[in-house]
């Protein structure tokens, strides 16, 4: 009797040199340490024949164009070695980000609007290898209080017929152990601060506010396009949004409503991590607060807002930074 187990799974992801050309990810160099897996391995745009015959009954469908959808979480931590990219870099870059490494100081990830990269993903499911090429996707950053800091990815890729294949041996040492999002490890969200590039990541000025953390959605519009001679997965728009829940004084809450009414834009930043080489900073320089809401935690009043990050000069709605210090 077959005894295939869902835990006997490995995910490999490698950036493609040429779009839609299998990058052949390997277990020794391209394995991901994932959680919260999901896959739609055969998403076909079927065509109904709808034939008419002298009796009732349906017709078979013809398999049309095919694509794959995958999702998983990666822990948001720094790199295993100074001045190197974190192990999740290729995954993030396939979601519309560019990478800038500043030697011995930091690694920055900022959104782009052209020259999007893509990835090949191998999903090894205890003896069956699902492959998707030309993958692009969306990512959400989730830093909720008393939770692991994670990035939730959803990818769409071009379908390749699965094959029988043994799970590869994987090397996962590039993935470091995260710190839980707590007051000691993370601290407050800062509004109205400035942030300089090229130096050790830090906020200057601004006002810190206690919160339940933050959830940021890049809002990438990613679609499979079936064209004769050129099936692609394309990224055509993004709209960065977020959610926060603050602990505010009565005066701070009233001031926040005034800011909402006036469409006031403000910077928002959060730095997580206290261990050298493991500090991660999320920075949005121009954010609109909308849709105030009331919340509570153990009877304590909290005030929530939806956030809309807007570009300042372009491709700068958000910055993700890992510090080497």
Coordinates of C-alpha atoms in Angstrom, one line a residue:
X1 CA 0.0 0.0 0.0
X2 CA 1.3 3.5 -0.8
X3 CA 2.3 5.5 2.3
X4 CA 3.1 9.0 1.0
X5 CA 3.2 11.6 3.7
X6 CA 2.5 15.3 3.4
X7 CA 5.4 16.1 5.6
X8 CA 7.8 14.5 3.1
X9 CA 7.8 17.7 1.0
X10 CA 10.5 20.1 -0.2
X11 CA 10.2 23.4 -2.0
X12 CA 13.0 24.6 -4.2
X13 CA 13.1 28.1 -5.8
X14 CA 15.7 29.6 -8.1
X15 CA 15.7 32.9 -10.0
X16 CA 15.5 32.5 -13.8
X17 CA 18.1 33.9 -16.1
X18 CA 15.7 33.9 -19.0
X19 CA 12.0 34.2 -18.4
X20 CA 10.2 30.8 -18.6
X21 CA 13.4 28.8 -18.9
X22 CA 13.7 26.1 -16.2
X23 CA 16.4 27.3 -13.8
X24 CA 16.8 23.8 -12.4
X25 CA 16.8 24.6 -8.7
X26 CA 18.9 22.2 -6.6
X27 CA 18.3 21.0 -3.0
X28 CA 21.8 22.0 -1.9
X29 CA 21.5 25.6 -3.0
X30 CA 17.8 26.6 -3.6
X31 CA 15.7 24.8 -0.9
X32 CA 13.3 26.9 1.2
X33 CA 12.3 26.4 4.8
X34 CA 8.6 26.8 4.5
X35 CA 5.3 26.5 6.4
X36 CA 1.6 26.8 5.6
X37 CA 1.9 25.1 2.2
X38 CA -0.9 25.2 -0.5
X39 CA -0.9 24.2 -4.2
X40 CA -3.3 24.0 -7.1
X41 CA -1.2 21.8 -9.3
X42 CA -3.3 21.7 -12.4
X43 CA -5.4 24.9 -13.0
X44 CA -6.7 24.5 -16.5
X45 CA -8.9 26.8 -18.5
X46 CA -11.0 24.0 -19.9
X47 CA -13.2 24.3 -23.0
X48 CA -16.7 22.7 -23.0
X49 CA -17.7 20.9 -26.2
X50 CA -21.4 21.2 -25.5
X51 CA -22.4 18.8 -28.3
X52 CA -26.1 18.3 -29.1
X53 CA -27.3 14.7 -29.5
X54 CA -30.7 13.0 -29.6
X55 CA -30.5 12.3 -25.8
X56 CA -29.7 14.1 -22.7
X57 CA -26.3 14.2 -21.1
X58 CA -23.2 16.3 -20.9
X59 CA -20.1 16.4 -23.1
X60 CA -16.5 16.1 -22.0
X61 CA -14.4 19.2 -21.7
X62 CA -11.1 19.8 -23.6
X63 CA -8.1 20.7 -21.5
X64 CA -7.0 24.2 -22.5
X65 CA -4.2 26.4 -21.2
X66 CA -2.7 25.3 -17.9
X67 CA -1.0 27.1 -15.0
X68 CA 0.0 26.3 -11.4
X69 CA -0.7 28.3 -8.2
X70 CA 1.4 27.8 -5.1
X71 CA 1.6 29.4 -1.6
X72 CA 3.8 29.2 1.4
X73 CA 5.2 31.2 4.3
X74 CA 8.9 32.0 4.9
X75 CA 10.2 33.4 8.2
X76 CA 11.4 37.0 8.0
X77 CA 14.9 36.9 9.3
X78 CA 18.3 38.2 8.3
X79 CA 21.0 36.3 6.4
X80 CA 23.2 33.6 7.9
X81 CA 26.4 35.5 7.0
X82 CA 27.4 39.1 7.0
X83 CA 27.2 40.9 3.6
X84 CA 25.2 38.2 1.9
X85 CA 21.6 38.1 0.8
X86 CA 19.0 36.4 3.1
X87 CA 17.9 33.0 2.0
X88 CA 14.4 34.4 1.0
X89 CA 15.8 37.0 -1.4
X90 CA 15.0 35.2 -4.7
X91 CA 11.4 34.6 -3.5
X92 CA 10.9 38.3 -2.7
X93 CA 12.5 39.4 -6.0
X94 CA 10.0 37.3 -7.9
X95 CA 7.3 39.5 -6.3
X96 CA 8.5 42.7 -7.9
X97 CA 11.4 43.7 -5.8
X98 CA 15.0 44.7 -6.6
X99 CA 18.0 44.0 -4.3
X100 CA 20.7 46.4 -3.2
X101 CA 23.5 45.0 -1.1
X102 CA 25.7 47.5 0.8
X103 CA 28.8 45.7 1.9
X104 CA 29.0 44.9 5.6
X105 CA 26.1 47.2 6.3
X106 CA 22.7 46.2 4.9
X107 CA 20.6 44.6 2.2
X108 CA 17.7 46.6 0.8
X109 CA 14.7 45.4 -1.1
X110 CA 12.6 48.0 -3.0
X111 CA 9.7 47.6 -5.5
X112 CA 10.3 48.0 -9.2
X113 CA 8.0 48.7 -12.2
X114 CA 10.0 47.2 -15.0
X115 CA 12.4 44.3 -15.7
X116 CA 10.6 42.0 -13.3
X117 CA 12.5 38.8 -12.4
X118 CA 10.9 35.4 -12.3
X119 CA 11.6 32.0 -10.7
X120 CA 11.4 28.3 -11.3
X121 CA 9.7 26.4 -8.4
X122 CA 10.0 22.7 -7.8
X123 CA 7.4 21.3 -5.4
X124 CA 8.6 17.8 -4.4
X125 CA 5.6 15.9 -2.9
X126 CA 7.0 12.6 -1.5
X127 CA 7.8 11.1 -4.9
X128 CA 6.1 13.5 -7.3
X129 CA 7.8 16.6 -8.5
X130 CA 5.5 19.5 -9.6
X131 CA 7.4 22.1 -11.5
X132 CA 6.3 25.7 -12.4
X133 CA 8.4 28.1 -14.5
X134 CA 8.1 31.8 -15.1
X135 CA 6.7 32.2 -11.6
X136 CA 5.7 35.6 -10.3
X137 CA 3.7 36.4 -7.2
X138 CA 2.5 38.5 -4.3
X139 CA 3.7 38.7 -0.8
X140 CA 2.3 39.8 2.6
X141 CA 4.5 40.8 5.6
X142 CA 2.9 39.6 8.8
X143 CA 4.4 40.9 12.1
X144 CA 1.7 40.3 14.7
X145 CA 2.4 40.5 18.4
X146 CA 3.5 37.1 19.9
X147 CA 3.8 35.6 16.4
X148 CA 6.6 34.6 14.1
X149 CA 7.6 37.3 11.6
X150 CA 6.7 35.8 8.3
X151 CA 6.2 36.6 4.6
X152 CA 3.2 34.9 3.0
X153 CA 3.9 34.2 -0.7
X154 CA 1.4 33.3 -3.4
X155 CA 2.9 32.4 -6.8
X156 CA 1.5 31.7 -10.3
X157 CA 3.6 29.8 -12.8
X158 CA 3.5 28.1 -16.1
X159 CA 2.5 24.4 -15.9
X160 CA 4.9 21.5 -16.5
X161 CA 3.8 17.9 -16.4
X162 CA 4.6 16.3 -13.0
X163 CA 7.2 13.5 -12.9
X164 CA 8.0 10.7 -10.5
X165 CA 11.1 11.9 -8.6
X166 CA 12.6 11.2 -5.2
X167 CA 12.8 14.1 -2.8
X168 CA 16.2 15.8 -3.1
X169 CA 18.6 16.1 -0.2
X170 CA 18.2 19.7 1.0
X171 CA 20.5 22.2 2.7
X172 CA 18.6 24.7 4.9
X173 CA 21.4 26.2 7.0
X174 CA 21.0 29.6 5.3
X175 CA 17.7 30.1 7.1
X176 CA 18.2 31.5 10.6
X177 CA 16.0 31.2 13.7
X178 CA 13.5 34.1 14.0
X179 CA 12.7 36.1 17.1
X180 CA 9.1 36.2 18.1
X181 CA 7.4 39.6 17.6
X182 CA 7.3 40.9 21.2
X183 CA 7.9 44.3 22.9
X184 CA 11.4 43.2 23.8
X185 CA 12.3 42.1 20.3
X186 CA 10.3 44.6 18.3
X187 CA 9.1 47.6 20.1
X188 CA 6.7 50.3 18.9
X189 CA 5.6 51.3 15.4
X190 CA 7.0 54.7 14.6
X191 CA 5.1 57.4 12.8
X192 CA 6.6 60.5 11.2
X193 CA 10.3 59.4 11.4
X194 CA 12.9 59.7 8.7
X195 CA 15.1 56.9 7.5
X196 CA 18.5 57.2 5.7
X197 CA 19.8 54.8 3.1
X198 CA 23.5 53.7 3.0
X199 CA 23.9 53.6 6.7
X200 CA 23.0 51.1 9.4
X201 CA 19.2 50.8 9.4
X202 CA 17.5 53.0 12.0
X203 CA 14.7 55.6 12.4
X204 CA 15.4 59.2 13.2
X205 CA 12.8 61.1 15.1
X206 CA 9.1 60.4 14.9
X207 CA 6.6 59.3 17.5
X208 CA 6.4 55.6 18.7
X209 CA 3.0 54.0 19.3
X210 CA 2.2 50.7 21.1
X211 CA 0.4 48.4 18.7
X212 CA -0.5 44.8 17.9
X213 CA 2.0 44.8 15.1
X214 CA 1.4 45.3 11.4
X215 CA 0.3 43.3 8.3
X216 CA 1.4 44.6 4.9
X217 CA 0.1 43.4 1.5
X218 CA 2.0 44.3 -1.6
X219 CA -1.2 44.0 -3.6
X220 CA 0.6 42.8 -6.8
X221 CA -1.8 42.1 -9.7
X222 CA -0.4 38.9 -11.2
X223 CA -2.2 37.1 -14.0
X224 CA -1.6 34.1 -16.3
X225 CA -1.9 35.2 -19.9
X226 CA -2.5 32.6 -22.6
X227 CA -1.1 33.8 -25.9
X228 CA -0.2 31.7 -28.9
X229 CA 3.5 31.5 -29.0
X230 CA 4.0 33.2 -25.6
X231 CA 2.2 32.1 -22.4
X232 CA 3.3 34.3 -19.6
X233 CA 2.7 35.3 -16.0
X234 CA 2.6 39.1 -15.8
X235 CA 2.7 41.6 -13.1
X236 CA 0.8 44.7 -14.2
X237 CA 0.0 46.7 -11.1
X238 CA 0.5 46.9 -7.3
X239 CA -1.3 48.7 -4.5
X240 CA 0.5 48.4 -1.1
X241 CA -1.9 48.3 1.8
X242 CA -1.6 47.5 5.5
X243 CA -3.5 47.1 8.7
X244 CA -2.5 48.3 12.2
X245 CA -4.2 48.4 15.6
X246 CA -2.8 51.1 18.0
X247 CA -3.1 51.7 21.8
X248 CA -3.9 55.5 21.7
X249 CA -4.8 58.1 24.3
X250 CA -8.0 59.9 23.9
X251 CA -6.2 63.0 22.5
X252 CA -4.1 60.8 20.1
X253 CA -7.3 59.1 18.8
X254 CA -9.0 62.4 18.1
X255 CA -5.9 63.7 16.4
X256 CA -5.8 60.6 14.2
X257 CA -9.4 61.2 13.1
X258 CA -8.4 64.7 12.0
X259 CA -5.5 63.3 10.0
X260 CA -7.9 60.8 8.3
X261 CA -10.3 63.7 7.4
X262 CA -7.4 65.8 6.0
X263 CA -5.9 62.9 4.0
X264 CA -2.7 63.5 5.8
X265 CA 0.3 61.4 4.7
X266 CA 2.8 60.1 7.3
X267 CA 5.7 57.7 7.3
X268 CA 5.4 54.4 9.2
X269 CA 8.2 52.1 10.2
X270 CA 8.8 49.1 12.3
X271 CA 12.2 47.5 13.2
X272 CA 12.2 43.9 14.4
X273 CA 15.1 41.9 16.0
X274 CA 17.8 42.5 18.5
X275 CA 20.4 40.0 17.4
X276 CA 23.3 41.2 15.2
X277 CA 22.8 40.3 11.6
X278 CA 19.1 39.5 12.3
X279 CA 17.5 42.9 12.4
X280 CA 14.8 43.6 9.9
X281 CA 13.3 47.0 9.1
X282 CA 10.0 47.7 7.3
X283 CA 9.6 51.3 6.1
X284 CA 6.8 53.1 4.3
X285 CA 7.6 56.8 3.8
X286 CA 4.1 58.0 2.6
X287 CA 1.1 56.4 4.1
X288 CA -2.6 57.4 4.2
X289 CA -4.7 56.3 7.2
X290 CA -8.3 55.4 6.3
X291 CA -11.3 53.5 7.8
X292 CA -10.7 53.9 11.5
X293 CA -12.1 51.1 13.6
X294 CA -12.5 50.1 17.3
X295 CA -10.8 47.1 18.7
X296 CA -10.0 45.6 22.1
X297 CA -7.5 43.4 23.8
X298 CA -8.5 41.9 27.2
X299 CA -10.9 44.8 27.7
X300 CA -8.3 47.4 26.7
X301 CA -9.5 49.9 24.0
X302 CA -7.5 49.8 20.7
X303 CA -8.0 51.9 17.6
X304 CA -7.3 50.4 14.1
X305 CA -6.6 51.9 10.7
X306 CA -6.3 50.6 7.2
X307 CA -3.3 52.0 5.5
X308 CA -2.5 52.9 1.8
X309 CA 1.1 53.4 0.9
X310 CA 1.6 55.8 -2.0
X311 CA 4.8 56.5 -4.0
X312 CA 6.8 59.6 -3.3
X313 CA 9.0 59.7 -6.4
X314 CA 8.2 56.2 -7.6
X315 CA 9.1 52.7 -6.6
X316 CA 9.5 53.7 -3.0
X317 CA 6.2 52.8 -1.3
X318 CA 8.0 50.3 0.9
X319 CA 11.5 49.3 1.8
X320 CA 12.5 46.1 3.4
X321 CA 16.0 46.1 5.0
X322 CA 18.1 43.5 6.8
X323 CA 20.9 44.9 8.9
X324 CA 24.4 43.2 9.1
X325 CA 25.1 44.9 12.5

